[in-house]
XYZ file of C-alpha atoms in Angstrom:
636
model
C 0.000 0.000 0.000
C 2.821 2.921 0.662
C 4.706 1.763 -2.959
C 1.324 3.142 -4.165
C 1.149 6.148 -1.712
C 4.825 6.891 -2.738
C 4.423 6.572 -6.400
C 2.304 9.886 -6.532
C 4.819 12.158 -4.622
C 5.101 13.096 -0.732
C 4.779 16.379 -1.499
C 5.718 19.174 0.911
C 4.623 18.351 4.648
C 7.372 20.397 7.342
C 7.883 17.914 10.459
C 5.218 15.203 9.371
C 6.193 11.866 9.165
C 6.381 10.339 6.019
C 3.699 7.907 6.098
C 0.059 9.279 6.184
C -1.637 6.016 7.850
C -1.467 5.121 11.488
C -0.140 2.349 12.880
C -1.839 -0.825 11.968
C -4.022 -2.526 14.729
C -5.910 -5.038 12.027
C -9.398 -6.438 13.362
C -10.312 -9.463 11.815
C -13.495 -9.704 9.135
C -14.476 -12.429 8.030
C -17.126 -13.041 5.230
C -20.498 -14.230 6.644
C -22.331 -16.724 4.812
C -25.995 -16.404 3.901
C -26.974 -19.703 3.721
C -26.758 -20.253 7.129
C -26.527 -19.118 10.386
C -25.967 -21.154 13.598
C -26.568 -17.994 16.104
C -29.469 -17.087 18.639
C -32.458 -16.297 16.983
C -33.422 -12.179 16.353
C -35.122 -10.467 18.800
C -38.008 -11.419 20.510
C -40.751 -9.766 22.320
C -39.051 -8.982 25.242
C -36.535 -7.053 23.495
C -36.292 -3.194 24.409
C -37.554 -2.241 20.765
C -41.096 -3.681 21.757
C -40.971 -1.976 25.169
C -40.634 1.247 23.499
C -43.911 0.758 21.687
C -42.386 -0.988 18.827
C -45.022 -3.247 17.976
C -47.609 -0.932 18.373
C -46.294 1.272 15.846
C -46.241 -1.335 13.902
C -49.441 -2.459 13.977
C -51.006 1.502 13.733
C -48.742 1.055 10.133
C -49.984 -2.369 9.081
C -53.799 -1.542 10.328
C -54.177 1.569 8.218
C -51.994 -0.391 4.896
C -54.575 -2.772 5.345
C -57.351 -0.813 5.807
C -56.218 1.913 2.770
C -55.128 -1.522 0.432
C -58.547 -2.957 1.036
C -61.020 0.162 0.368
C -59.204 0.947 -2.911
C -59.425 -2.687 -4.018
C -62.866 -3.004 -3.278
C -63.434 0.339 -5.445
C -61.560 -0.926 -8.215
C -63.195 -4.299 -7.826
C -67.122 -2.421 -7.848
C -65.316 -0.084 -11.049
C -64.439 -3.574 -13.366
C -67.989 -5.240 -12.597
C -67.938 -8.489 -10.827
C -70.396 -10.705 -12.301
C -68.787 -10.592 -15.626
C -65.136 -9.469 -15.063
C -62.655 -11.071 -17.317
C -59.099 -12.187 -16.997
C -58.287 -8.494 -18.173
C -60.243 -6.766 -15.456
C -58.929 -9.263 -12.995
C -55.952 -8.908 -14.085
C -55.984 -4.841 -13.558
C -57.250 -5.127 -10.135
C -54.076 -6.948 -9.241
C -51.804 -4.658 -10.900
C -53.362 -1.867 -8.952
C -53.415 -3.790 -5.327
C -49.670 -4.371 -5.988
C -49.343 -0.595 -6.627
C -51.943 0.832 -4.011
C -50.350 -1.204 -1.130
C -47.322 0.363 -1.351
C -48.562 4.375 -1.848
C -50.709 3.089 1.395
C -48.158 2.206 3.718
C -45.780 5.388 2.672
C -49.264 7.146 4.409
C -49.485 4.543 7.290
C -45.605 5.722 7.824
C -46.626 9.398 7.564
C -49.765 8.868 9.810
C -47.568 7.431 12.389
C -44.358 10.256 12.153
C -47.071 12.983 12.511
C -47.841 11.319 15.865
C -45.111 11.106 17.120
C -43.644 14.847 16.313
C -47.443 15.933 17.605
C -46.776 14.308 21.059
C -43.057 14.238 21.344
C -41.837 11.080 21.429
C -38.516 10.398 23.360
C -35.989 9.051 20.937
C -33.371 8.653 23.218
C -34.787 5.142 23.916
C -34.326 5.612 27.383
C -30.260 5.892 27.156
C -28.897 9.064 29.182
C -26.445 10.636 27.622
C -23.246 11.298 30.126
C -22.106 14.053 28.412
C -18.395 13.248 28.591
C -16.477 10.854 26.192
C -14.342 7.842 26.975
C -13.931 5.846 23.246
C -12.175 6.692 20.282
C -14.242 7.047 16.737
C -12.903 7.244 13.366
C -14.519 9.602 11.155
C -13.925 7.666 7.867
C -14.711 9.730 4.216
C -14.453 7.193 1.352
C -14.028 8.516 -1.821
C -13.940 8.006 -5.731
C -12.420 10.373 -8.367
C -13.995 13.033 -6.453
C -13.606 16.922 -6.134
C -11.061 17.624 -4.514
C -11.519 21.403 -3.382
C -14.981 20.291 -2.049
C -14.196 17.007 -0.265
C -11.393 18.616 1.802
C -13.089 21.848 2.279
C -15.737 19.661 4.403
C -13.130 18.038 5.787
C -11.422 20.843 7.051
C -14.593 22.642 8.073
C -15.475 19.290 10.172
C -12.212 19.016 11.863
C -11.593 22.433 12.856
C -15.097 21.641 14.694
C -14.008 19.197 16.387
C -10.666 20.768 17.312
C -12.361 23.517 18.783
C -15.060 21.470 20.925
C -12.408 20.403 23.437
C -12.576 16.493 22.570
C -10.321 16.254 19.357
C -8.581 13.758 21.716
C -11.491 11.541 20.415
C -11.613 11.353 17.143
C -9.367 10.574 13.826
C -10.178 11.737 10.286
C -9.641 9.287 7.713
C -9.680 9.944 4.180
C -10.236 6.408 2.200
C -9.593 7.048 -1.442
C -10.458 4.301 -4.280
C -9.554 7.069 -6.606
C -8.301 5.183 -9.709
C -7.284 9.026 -11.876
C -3.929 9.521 -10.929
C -3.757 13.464 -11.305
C -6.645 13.407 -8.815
C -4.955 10.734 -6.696
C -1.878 13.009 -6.362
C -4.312 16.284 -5.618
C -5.639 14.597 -2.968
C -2.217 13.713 -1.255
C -1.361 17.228 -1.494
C -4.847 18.407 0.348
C -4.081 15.601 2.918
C -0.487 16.843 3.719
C -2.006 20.359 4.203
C -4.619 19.396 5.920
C -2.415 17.504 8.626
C -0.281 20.366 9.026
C -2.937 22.887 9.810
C -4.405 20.438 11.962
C -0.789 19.322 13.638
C -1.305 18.458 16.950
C -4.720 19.220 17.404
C -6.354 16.812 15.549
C -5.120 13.701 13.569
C -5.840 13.360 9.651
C -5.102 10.055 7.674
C -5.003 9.516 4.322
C -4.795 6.054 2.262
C -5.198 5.265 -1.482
C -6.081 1.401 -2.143
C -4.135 0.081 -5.305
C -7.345 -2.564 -6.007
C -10.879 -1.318 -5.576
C -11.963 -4.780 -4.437
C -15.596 -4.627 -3.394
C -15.897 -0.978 -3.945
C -16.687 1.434 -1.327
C -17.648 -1.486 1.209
C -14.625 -3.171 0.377
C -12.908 0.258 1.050
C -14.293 0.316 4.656
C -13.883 -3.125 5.399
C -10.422 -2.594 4.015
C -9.807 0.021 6.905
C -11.559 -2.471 9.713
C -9.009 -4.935 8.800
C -6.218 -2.266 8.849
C -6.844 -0.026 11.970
C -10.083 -1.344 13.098
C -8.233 -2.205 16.674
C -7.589 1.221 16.871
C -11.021 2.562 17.504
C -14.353 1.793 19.403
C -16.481 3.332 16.918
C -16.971 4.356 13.191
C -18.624 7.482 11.174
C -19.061 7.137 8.246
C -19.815 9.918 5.506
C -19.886 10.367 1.997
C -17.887 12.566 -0.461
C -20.821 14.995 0.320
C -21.321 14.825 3.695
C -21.207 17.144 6.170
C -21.781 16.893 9.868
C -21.241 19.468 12.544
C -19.623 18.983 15.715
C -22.657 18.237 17.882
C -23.941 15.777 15.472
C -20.620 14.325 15.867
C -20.117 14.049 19.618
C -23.977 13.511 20.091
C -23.761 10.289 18.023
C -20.995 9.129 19.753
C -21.847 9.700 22.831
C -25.380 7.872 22.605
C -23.498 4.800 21.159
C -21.105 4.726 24.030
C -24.136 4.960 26.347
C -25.958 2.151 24.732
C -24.036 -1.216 24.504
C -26.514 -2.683 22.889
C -26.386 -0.688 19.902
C -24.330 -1.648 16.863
C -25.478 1.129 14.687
C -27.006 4.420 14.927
C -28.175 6.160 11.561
C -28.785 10.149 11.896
C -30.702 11.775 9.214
C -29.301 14.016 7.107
C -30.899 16.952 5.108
C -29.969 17.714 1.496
C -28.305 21.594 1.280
C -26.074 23.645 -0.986
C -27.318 22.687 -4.529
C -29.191 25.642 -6.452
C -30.520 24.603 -9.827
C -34.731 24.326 -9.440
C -34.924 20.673 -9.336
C -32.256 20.565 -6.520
C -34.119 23.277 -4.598
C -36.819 21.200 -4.793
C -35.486 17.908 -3.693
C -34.131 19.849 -0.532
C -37.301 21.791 0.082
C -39.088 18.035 -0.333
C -36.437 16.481 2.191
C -36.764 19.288 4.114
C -40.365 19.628 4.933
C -41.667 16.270 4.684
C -38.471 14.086 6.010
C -39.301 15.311 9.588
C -42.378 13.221 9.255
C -41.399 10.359 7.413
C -38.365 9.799 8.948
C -39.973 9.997 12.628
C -42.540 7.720 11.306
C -39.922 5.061 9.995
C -37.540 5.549 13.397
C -40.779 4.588 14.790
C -42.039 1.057 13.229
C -38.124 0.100 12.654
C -37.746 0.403 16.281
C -34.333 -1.488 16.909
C -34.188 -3.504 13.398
C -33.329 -0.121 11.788
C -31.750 0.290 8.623
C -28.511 2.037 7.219
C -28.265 4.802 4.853
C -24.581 3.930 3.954
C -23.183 6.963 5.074
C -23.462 9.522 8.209
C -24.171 6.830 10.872
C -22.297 5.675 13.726
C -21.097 1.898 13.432
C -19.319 0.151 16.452
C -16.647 -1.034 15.115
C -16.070 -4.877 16.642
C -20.031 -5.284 15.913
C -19.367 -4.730 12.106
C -16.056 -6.692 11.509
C -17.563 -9.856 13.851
C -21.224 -9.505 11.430
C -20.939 -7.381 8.489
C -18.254 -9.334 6.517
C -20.336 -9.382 2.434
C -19.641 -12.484 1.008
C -19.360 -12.144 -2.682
C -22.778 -13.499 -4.589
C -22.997 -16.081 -6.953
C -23.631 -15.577 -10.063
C -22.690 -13.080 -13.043
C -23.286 -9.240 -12.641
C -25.986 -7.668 -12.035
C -27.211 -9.606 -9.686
C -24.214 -11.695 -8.870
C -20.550 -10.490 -7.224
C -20.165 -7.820 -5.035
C -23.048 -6.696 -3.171
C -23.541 -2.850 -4.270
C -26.318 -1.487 -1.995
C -23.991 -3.089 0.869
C -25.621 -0.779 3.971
C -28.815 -2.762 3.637
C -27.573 -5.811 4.007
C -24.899 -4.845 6.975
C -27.556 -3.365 9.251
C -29.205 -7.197 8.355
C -26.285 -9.015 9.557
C -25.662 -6.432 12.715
C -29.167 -7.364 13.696
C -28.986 -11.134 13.049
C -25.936 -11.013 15.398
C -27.954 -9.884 17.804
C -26.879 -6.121 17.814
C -29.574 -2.971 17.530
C -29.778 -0.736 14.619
C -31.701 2.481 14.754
C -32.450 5.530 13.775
C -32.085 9.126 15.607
C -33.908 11.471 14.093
C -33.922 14.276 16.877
C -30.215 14.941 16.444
C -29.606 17.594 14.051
C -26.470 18.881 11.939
C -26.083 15.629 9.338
C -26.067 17.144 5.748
C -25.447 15.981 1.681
C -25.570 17.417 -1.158
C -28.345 16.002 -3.887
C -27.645 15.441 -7.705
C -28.345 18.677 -9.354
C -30.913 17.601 -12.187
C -32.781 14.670 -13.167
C -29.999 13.079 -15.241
C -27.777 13.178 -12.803
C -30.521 11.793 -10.432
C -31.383 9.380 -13.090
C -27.199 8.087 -12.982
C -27.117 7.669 -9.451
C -30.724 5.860 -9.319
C -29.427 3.726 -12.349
C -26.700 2.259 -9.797
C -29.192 1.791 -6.618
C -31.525 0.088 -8.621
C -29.586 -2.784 -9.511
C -28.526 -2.661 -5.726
C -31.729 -3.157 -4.671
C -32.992 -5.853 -7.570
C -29.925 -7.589 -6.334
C -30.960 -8.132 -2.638
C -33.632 -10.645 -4.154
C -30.503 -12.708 -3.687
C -29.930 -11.721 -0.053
C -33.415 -11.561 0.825
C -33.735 -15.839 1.699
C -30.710 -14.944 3.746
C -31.226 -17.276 7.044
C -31.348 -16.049 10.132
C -32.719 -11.935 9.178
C -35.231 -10.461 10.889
C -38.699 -10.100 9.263
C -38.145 -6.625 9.753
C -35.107 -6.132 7.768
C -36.190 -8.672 4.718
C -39.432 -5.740 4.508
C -36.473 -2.975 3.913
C -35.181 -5.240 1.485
C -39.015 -5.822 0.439
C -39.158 -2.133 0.123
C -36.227 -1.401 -1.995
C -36.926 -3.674 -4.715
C -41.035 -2.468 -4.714
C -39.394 1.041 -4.920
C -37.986 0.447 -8.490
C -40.386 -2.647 -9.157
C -43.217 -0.325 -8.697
C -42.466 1.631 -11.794
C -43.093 -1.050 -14.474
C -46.152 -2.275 -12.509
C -47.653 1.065 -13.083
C -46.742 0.675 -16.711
C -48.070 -2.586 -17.065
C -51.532 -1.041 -14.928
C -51.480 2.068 -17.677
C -51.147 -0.460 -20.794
C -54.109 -3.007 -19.418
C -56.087 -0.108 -18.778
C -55.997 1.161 -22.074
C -56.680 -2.225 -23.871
C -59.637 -2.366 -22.011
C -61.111 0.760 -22.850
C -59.850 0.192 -26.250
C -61.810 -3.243 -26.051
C -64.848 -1.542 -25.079
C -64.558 1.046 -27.378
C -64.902 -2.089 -30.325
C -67.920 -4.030 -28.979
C -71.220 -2.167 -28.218
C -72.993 -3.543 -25.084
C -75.604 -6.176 -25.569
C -77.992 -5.253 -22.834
C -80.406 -8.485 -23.394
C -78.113 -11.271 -23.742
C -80.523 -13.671 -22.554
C -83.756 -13.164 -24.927
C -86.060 -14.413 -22.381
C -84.998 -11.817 -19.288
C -87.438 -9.281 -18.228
C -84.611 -6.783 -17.010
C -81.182 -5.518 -19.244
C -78.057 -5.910 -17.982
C -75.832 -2.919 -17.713
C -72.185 -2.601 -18.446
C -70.058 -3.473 -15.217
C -67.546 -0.336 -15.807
C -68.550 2.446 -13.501
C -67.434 5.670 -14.327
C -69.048 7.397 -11.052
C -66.851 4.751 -9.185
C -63.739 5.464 -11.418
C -63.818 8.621 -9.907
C -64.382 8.499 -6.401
C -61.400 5.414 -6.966
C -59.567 8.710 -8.176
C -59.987 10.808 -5.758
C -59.385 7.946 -2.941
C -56.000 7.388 -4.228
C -55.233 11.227 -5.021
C -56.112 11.978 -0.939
C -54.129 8.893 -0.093
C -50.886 9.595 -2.187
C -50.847 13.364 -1.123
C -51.687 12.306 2.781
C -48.045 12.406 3.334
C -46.998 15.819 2.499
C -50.185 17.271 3.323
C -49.175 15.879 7.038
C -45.935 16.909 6.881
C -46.912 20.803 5.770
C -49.490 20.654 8.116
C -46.579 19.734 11.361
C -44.308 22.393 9.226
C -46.969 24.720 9.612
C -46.946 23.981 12.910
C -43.652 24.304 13.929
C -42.530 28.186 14.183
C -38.944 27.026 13.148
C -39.659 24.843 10.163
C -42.497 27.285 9.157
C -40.032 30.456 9.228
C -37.520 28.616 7.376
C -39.341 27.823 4.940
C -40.066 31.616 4.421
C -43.442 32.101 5.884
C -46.624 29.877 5.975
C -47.738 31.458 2.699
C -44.164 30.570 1.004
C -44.364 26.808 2.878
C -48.028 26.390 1.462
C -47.262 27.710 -2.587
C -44.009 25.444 -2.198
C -45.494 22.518 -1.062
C -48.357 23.094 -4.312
C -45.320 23.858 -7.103
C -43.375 20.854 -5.342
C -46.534 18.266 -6.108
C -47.475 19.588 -9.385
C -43.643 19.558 -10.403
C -43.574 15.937 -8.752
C -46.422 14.625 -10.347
C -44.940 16.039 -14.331
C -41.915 14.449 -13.840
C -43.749 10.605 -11.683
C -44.336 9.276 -15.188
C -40.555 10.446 -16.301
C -39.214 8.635 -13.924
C -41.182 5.912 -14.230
C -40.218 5.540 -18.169
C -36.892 5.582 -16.410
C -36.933 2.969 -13.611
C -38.645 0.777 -15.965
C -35.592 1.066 -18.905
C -33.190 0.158 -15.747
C -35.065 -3.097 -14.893
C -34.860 -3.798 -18.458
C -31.115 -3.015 -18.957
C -30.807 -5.520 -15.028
C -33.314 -7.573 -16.406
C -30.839 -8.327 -19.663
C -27.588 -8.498 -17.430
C -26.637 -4.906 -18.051
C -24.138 -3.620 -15.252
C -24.122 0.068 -14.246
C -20.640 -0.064 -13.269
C -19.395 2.623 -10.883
C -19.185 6.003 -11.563
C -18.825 9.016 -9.096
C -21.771 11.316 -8.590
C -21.824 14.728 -10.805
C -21.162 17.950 -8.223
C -21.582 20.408 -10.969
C -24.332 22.390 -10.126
C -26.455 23.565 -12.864
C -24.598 22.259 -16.088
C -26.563 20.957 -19.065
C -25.901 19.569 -22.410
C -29.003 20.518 -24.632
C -27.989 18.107 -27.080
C -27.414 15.390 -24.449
C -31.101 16.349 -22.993
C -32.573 15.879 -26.512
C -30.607 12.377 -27.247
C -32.251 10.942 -23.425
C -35.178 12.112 -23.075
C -37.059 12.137 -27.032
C -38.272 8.681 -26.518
C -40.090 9.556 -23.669
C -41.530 12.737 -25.629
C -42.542 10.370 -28.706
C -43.571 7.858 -26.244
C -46.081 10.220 -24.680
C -47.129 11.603 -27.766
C -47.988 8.021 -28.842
C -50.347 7.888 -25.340
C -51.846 11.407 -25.990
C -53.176 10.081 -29.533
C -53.800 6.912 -28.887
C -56.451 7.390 -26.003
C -57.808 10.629 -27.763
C -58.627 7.710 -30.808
C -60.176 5.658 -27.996
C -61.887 8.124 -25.811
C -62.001 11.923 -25.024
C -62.725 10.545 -21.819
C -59.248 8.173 -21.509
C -57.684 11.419 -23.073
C -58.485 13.053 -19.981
C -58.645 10.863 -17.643
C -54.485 9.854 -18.498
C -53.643 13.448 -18.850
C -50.932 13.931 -16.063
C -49.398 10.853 -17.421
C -49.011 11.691 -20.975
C -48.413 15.582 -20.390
C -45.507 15.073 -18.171
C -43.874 12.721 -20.601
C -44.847 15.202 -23.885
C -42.815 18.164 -21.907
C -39.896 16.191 -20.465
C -37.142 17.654 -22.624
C -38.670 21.202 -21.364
C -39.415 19.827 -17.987
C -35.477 18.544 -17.411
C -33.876 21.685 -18.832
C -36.310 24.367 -16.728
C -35.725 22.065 -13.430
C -31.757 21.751 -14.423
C -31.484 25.508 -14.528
C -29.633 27.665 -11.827
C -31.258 30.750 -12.935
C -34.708 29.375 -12.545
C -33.578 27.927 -8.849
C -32.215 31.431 -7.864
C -35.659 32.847 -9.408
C -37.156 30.898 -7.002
C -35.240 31.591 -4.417
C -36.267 35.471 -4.489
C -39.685 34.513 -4.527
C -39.366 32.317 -1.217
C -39.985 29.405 -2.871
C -38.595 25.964 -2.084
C -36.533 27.763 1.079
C -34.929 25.494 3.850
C -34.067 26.523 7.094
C -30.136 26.653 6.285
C -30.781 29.393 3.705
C -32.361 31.168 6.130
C -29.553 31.386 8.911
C -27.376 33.093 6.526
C -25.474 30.429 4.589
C -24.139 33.036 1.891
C -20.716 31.752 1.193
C -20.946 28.020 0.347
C -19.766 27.198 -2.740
C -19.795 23.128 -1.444
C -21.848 22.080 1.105
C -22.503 23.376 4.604
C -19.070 23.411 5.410
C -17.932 25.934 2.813
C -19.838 28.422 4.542
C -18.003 28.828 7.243
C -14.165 27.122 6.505
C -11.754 28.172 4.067
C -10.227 25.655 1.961
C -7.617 23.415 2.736
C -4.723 24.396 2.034
């Protein structure tokens, strides 16, 4: 590993030593098999997680799923006619249970947050915090042909934090590059060497550039476990865009050093610092409705929490004893490596018996969000196979239930895109079916009474409207706590501002839903036929947009919804109608992606208070990169 350190240069660095890695004090990780698992079983009812109101939460969740999934299938059911239904109707009822169960369980969730924020829940769990710190954590960065300028810029914002909090004593800085550009590789060296000596004997800064990328940016970390794992009690772990303030820091530290039992602890981080309009909106979205969601889903997780793969606490013997990925069998995509590896480590820290949850109360964890829907679209392209790939992981013995329905949940998420095709296409065949054959009302010549055509169009409606209140439920929650809360409603600008954002956010949402889900469908396509995403790092440019590149993407998905638009016109004005935010968001995606790319339209609606977040409104003038450029200069 140093031949490869030394290769790019020590570069100037006064009284430093030479190397710019620690000691070693390896941990051992080995790989855990999936196929079986000889341990205690996961938790049971007497764990802590069910004394905390756990499994009520849970049921409150699965009650109102039910309840929502059942109403809307009974509609649809009374809508097709069941006396004569055929395989087609049936067939569309299915399609839309497997859809509606989903949108009704994101409002179970919501229900449930907006409870809990109402009437305070304690998130602490019952652990007291001591307020002083014993242990050691690593605050690991991994990165990947990144920025430079902006990765250590957080950096040094971060550790001058820490420096100044009195308890630097505590915590290491590691940055764990996979960076495979060499003039990049050698950039970074030089930020690490400057960063060290600005932080000489206050704080200590490591740097380390693998020569093999084996396993990716799980391999990266396990690569430092099995290096200087001894060397610490706990973990942080952030992404190339993280930032996280000194309280965050110590906070989460300190509550995993008061609870032994835990083995993770995932904050919740809010999206800042990008500017173009679809950003802005994405943060606002975050923003406003996370509060909710997330306190809902720290809520029915309980103690069989997930992880976010990046600005959450990880004790450090718990992951190299549990979270060792075996390598899956198979060809890519859905064999070797495991990509979307945080799901499936918080799996194996609970199957060993350790808790994983989430603390949504502490404050100060940021990232950054892809500035436009392309560069969304890159990033989703990669978690998408991630999560089709946990179909493999998901038989896994020994997991809790509750951490095979996260894995449940992240394949639905992309799965449910092509259902919804499939529920648009059978829906138009029908009509188009019923638009050929006119009704025969007295099919038996002998009855005294006709029989009417099962399809209800009254019913069609209400069935409308039911799943319109249900899908919005969420954010209508969420505005309605934000509206609530003096310091979410004055960051958002005002209550007028926080109401007209939350109306351009869902009509901007609901253009670009069928977008997206022309999208997510072309990506299980491209898994489906054993396409790999590969790896790529995530754009950081804010704002930057290649019309031609817009009009090579996106045209299919303007012809495509062209192609709707005239179709169901032929069939009926009423299907013409009746689709219209489906087939007008995909007619004005080329216009759609380059208005929400655009900076100037973003700082437009900036001026006009719309799609404002409470870190814009404390004065964050100066960032260039995240929260930390606000207030640090540079490295270096």
């Amino acid at each position: 590993m140093n031949d490869v350190l030394e290769t790019l240069g020590e570069g100037a660095s006064g009284s430093l030593p030479r190397s710019l890695t620690p000691p070693d004090n390896p941990l051992e990780m080995r790989e855990q098999r999936l196929d079986q698992w000889y341990g205690s079983a996961p938790k049971t009812a007497l764990r802590p997680s069910l004394r905390e109101h756990t499994l009520i939460s849970r049921i409150i969740v699965l009650m109102i799923t039910g309840i929502v999934t059942g109403y809307g299938v009974w509609h649809m059911l009374e809508v097709v006619g069941q006396n004569d239904a055929t395989a087609l109707q049936y067939g569309l009822v299915a399609l839309f249970g497997l859809s509606f169960v989903w949108i009704a369980m994101a409002m179970g969730v919501a229900v449930l947050g907006f409870l809990a924020l109402v009437l305070r829940i304690d998130w602490s769990r019952g652990v007291k915090l001591k307020g002083e710190l014993s242990s050691r954590t690593a605050i690991i960065m991994p990165i990947y042909n990144e920025d430079v300028d902006s990765v250590f810029a957080n950096l040094a914002k971060m550790a001058e934090e820490i420096a100044a909090s009195g308890k630097s004593w505590h915590f290491d800085f590691f940055i764990l590059s996979d960076t495979t550009n060499l003039s990049i590789a050698r950039a970074e060296r030089e930020a690490s060497n400057r960063l060290r000596q600005k932080m000489l004997g206050r704080v200590n800064v490591y740097y380390r550039r693998r020569a093999e990328n084996e396993g990716k940016k799980a391999g990266n970390v396990a690569d430092f476990v099995r290096n200087w794992g001894g060397n610490y009690d706990f973990m942080l772990v952030l992404d190339a865009d993280s930032y996280m303030t000194s309280d965050a820091i110590i906070t989460l530290a300190e509550a995993m050093e008061a609870d032994s039992s835990a083995g993770l602890i995932q904050s919740v981080p809010r999206l800042v610092n990008r500017n173009t309009l679809f950003a802005r909106m994405q943060q606002f979205a975050t923003g406003t409705y996370g509060p909710v969601v997330s306190a809902g889903l720290a809520m029915l997780q309980g103690r069989e929490g997930n992880f976010w793969g990046h600005n959450a606490i990880i004790r450090v013997k718990a992951f190299a004893s549990s979270c060792g990925l075996p390598v899956l069998s198979g060809k890519k995509p859905f064999g070797g490596h495991i990509m979307s590896h945080d799901f499936v480590e918080a799996a194996l820290l609970v199957r060993a018996g350790w808790d994983v949850y989430m603390r949504p109360e502490i404050t100060g964890s940021y990232e950054e969000t892809p500035p436009t829907l392309t560069d969304h679209a890159a990033r989703d392209r990669r978690w998408a196979q991630g999560n089709l790939q946990h179909s493999k992981v998901l038989p896994a013995r020994g997991l809790h239930w509750m951490n095979r329905y996260h894995f449940m949940t992240g394949i639905m998420s992309y799965a449910a895109s092509p259902l919804w095709l499939m529920f648009l296409v059978v829906g138009i065949l029908l009509a188009w079916q019923a638009s050929l054959y006119q009704p025969d009302y007295f099919p038996d010549a002998h009855a005294l009474f006709p029989t009417w055509p099962q399809f209800d169009a009254q019913k069609a409606w209400t069935l409308l409207g039911f799943s319109a209140v249900v899908l919005l439920a969420p954010k209508v929650l969420a505005v309605t706590y934000a509206l609530m809360n003096r310091r979410m409603r004055r960051g958002a600008g005002g209550a007028i501002p926080l109401v007209l954002s939350f109306v351009l956010e869902t009509f901007l949402s609901a253009l670009l839903a069928p977008i997206l889900m022309l999208l997510q469908t072309g990506f299980i396509g491209q898994i489906l036929f054993a396409q790999d995403s590969g790896w790529n790092p995530q754009s950081r440019d804010d704002g930057k947009v290649d019309i031609a590149d817009v009009l090579k993407r996106y045209s299919f998905h303007t012809v495509f919804g062209l192609a709707m638009a005239a179709l169901t016109l032929w069939i009926s004005p009423k299907l013409f109608l009746w689709l219209l935010p489906v087939w007008l968001g995909l007619v004005l995606t080329i216009p759609i992606v380059l208005l929400t790319s655009s900076k100037i339209a973003g700082k437009i609606a900036r001026k006009l208070r719309i799609f404002l977040i409470p870190e814009e409104r404390r004065g964050r003038r100066r960032s260039r990169s995240l929260l930390g450029r606000a207030l640090a200069q540079p490295a270096g």
